[in-house]
PDB file of C-alpha atoms in Angstrom:
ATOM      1  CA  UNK M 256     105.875 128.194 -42.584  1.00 69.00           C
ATOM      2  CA  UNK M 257     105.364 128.012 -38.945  1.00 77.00           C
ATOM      3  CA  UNK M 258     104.578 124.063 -39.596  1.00 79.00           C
ATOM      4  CA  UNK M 259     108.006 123.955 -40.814  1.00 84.00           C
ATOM      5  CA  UNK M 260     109.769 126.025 -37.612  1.00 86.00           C
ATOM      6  CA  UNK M 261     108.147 123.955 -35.075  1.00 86.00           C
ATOM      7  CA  UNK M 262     109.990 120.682 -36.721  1.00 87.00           C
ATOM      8  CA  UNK M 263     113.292 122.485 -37.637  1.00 92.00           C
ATOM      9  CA  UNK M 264     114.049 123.895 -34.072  1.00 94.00           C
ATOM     10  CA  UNK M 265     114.538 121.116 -32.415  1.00 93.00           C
ATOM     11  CA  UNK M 266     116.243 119.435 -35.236  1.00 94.00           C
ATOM     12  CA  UNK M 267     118.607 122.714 -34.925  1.00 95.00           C
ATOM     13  CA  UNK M 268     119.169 122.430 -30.914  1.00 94.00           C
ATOM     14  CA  UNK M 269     120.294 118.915 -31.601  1.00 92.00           C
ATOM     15  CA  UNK M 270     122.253 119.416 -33.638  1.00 94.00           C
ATOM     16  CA  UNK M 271     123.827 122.043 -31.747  1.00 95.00           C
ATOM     17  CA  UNK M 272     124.522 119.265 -29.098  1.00 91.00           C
ATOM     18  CA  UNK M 273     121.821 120.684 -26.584  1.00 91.00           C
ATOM     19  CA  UNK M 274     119.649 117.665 -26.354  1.00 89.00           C
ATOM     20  CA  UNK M 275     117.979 118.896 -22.871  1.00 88.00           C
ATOM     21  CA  UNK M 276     116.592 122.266 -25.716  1.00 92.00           C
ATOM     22  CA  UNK M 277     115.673 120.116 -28.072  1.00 92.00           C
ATOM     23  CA  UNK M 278     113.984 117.693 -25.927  1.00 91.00           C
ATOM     24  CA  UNK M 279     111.823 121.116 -24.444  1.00 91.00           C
ATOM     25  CA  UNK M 280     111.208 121.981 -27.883  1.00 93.00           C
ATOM     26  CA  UNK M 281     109.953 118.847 -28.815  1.00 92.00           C
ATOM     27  CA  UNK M 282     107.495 119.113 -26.005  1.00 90.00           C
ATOM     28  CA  UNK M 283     106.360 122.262 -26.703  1.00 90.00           C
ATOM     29  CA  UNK M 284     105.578 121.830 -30.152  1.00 89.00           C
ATOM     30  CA  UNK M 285     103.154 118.839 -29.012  1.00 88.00           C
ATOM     31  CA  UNK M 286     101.861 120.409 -26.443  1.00 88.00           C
ATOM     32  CA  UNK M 287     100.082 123.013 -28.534  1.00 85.00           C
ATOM     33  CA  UNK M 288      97.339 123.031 -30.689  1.00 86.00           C
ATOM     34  CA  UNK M 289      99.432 124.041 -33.648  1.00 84.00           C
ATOM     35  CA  UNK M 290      96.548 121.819 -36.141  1.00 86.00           C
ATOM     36  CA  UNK M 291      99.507 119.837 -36.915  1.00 85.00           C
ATOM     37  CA  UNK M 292      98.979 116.704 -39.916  1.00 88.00           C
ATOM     38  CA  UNK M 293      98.901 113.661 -38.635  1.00 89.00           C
ATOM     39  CA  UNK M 294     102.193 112.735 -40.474  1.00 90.00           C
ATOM     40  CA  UNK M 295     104.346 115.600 -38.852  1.00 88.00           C
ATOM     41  CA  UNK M 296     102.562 114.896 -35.404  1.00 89.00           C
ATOM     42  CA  UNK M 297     104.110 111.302 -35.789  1.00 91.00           C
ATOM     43  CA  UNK M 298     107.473 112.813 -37.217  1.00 92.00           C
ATOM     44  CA  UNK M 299     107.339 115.086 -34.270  1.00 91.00           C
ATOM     45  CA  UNK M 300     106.184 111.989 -31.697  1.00 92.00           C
ATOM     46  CA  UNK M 301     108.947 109.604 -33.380  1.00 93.00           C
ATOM     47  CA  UNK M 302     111.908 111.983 -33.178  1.00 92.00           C
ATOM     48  CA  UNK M 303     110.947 112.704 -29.489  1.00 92.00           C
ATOM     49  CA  UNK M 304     111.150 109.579 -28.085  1.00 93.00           C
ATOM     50  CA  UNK M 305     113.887 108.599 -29.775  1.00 92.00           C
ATOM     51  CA  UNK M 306     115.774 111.777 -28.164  1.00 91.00           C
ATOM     52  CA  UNK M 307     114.371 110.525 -24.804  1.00 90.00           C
ATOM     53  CA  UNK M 308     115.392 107.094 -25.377  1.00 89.00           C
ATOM     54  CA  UNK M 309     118.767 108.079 -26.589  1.00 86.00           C
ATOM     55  CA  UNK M 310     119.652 111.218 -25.698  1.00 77.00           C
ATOM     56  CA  UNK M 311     117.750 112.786 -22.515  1.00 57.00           C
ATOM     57  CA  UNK M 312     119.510 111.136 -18.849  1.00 60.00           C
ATOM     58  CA  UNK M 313     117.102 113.089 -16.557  1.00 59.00           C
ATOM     59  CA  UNK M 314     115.306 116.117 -18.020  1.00 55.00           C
ATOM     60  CA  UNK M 315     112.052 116.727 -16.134  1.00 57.00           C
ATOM     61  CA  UNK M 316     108.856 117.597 -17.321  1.00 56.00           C
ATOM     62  CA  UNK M 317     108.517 121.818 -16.137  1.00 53.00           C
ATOM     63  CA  UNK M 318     104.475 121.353 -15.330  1.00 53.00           C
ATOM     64  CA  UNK M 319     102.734 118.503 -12.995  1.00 56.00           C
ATOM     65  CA  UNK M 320      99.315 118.434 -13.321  1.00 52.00           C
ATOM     66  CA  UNK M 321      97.154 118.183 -10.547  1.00 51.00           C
ATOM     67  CA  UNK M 322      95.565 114.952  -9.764  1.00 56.00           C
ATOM     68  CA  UNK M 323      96.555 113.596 -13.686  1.00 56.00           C
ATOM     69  CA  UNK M 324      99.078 110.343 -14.026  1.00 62.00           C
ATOM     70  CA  UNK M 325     102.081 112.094 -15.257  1.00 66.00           C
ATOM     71  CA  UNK M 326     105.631 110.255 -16.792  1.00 69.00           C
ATOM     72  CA  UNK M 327     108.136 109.573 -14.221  1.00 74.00           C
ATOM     73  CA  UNK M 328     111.121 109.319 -16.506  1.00 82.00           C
ATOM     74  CA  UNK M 329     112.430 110.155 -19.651  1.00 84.00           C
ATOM     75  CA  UNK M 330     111.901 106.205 -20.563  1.00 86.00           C
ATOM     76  CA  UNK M 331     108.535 105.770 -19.722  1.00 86.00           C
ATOM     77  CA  UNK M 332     107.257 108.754 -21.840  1.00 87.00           C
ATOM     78  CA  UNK M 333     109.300 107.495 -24.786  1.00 90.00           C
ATOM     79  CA  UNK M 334     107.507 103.891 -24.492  1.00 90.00           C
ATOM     80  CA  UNK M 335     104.175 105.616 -24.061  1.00 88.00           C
ATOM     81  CA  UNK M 336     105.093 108.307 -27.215  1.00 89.00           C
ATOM     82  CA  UNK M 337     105.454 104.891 -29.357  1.00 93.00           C
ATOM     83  CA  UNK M 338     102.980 103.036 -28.088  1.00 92.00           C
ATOM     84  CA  UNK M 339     100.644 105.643 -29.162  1.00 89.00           C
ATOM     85  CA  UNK M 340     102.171 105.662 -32.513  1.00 90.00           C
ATOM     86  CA  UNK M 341     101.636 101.934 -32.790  1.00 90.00           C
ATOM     87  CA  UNK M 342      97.891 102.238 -32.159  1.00 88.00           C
ATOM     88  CA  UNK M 343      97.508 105.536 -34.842  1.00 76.00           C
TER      89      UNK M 343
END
């Protein structure tokens, strides 16, 4: 059930029209170990970069890790979201 919340929500905020929520909630359900299937991690993966790609202008990341190589744009993580999905 919660499997299914974490890939409605953001589905929900964009439809709503509130890409910039939907984008967070994209990145929040990846960012947790929620022991996801590796066919909704992709769904998840897929439908976030194409709201990046299409849909996000300039929505930062909230966190910057400390001496880690982090996105600097909305693009690049997109590109770097399907690359990964190329290689699975």
């Amino acid at each position: 059930m919660l499997h299914k919340a974490l890939e409605l929500l953001p589905e929900l905020w964009t439809r709503a029209g509130s890409l910039d929520e939907a984008i967070v909630a994209y990145r929040r359900a990846l960012t947790k170990p929620w022991n996801l299937d590796p066919e909704k991690l992709a769904s998840i993966q897929k439908k976030l970069g194409s709201n990046l790609l299409y849909g996000g202008g300039g929505i930062e990341m909230s966190h910057k890790a400390a001496g880690l190589r982090t996105t600097e744009n909305n693009t690049e993580e997109a590109i770097l979201l399907f690359l990964i999905l190329m290689r699975k």
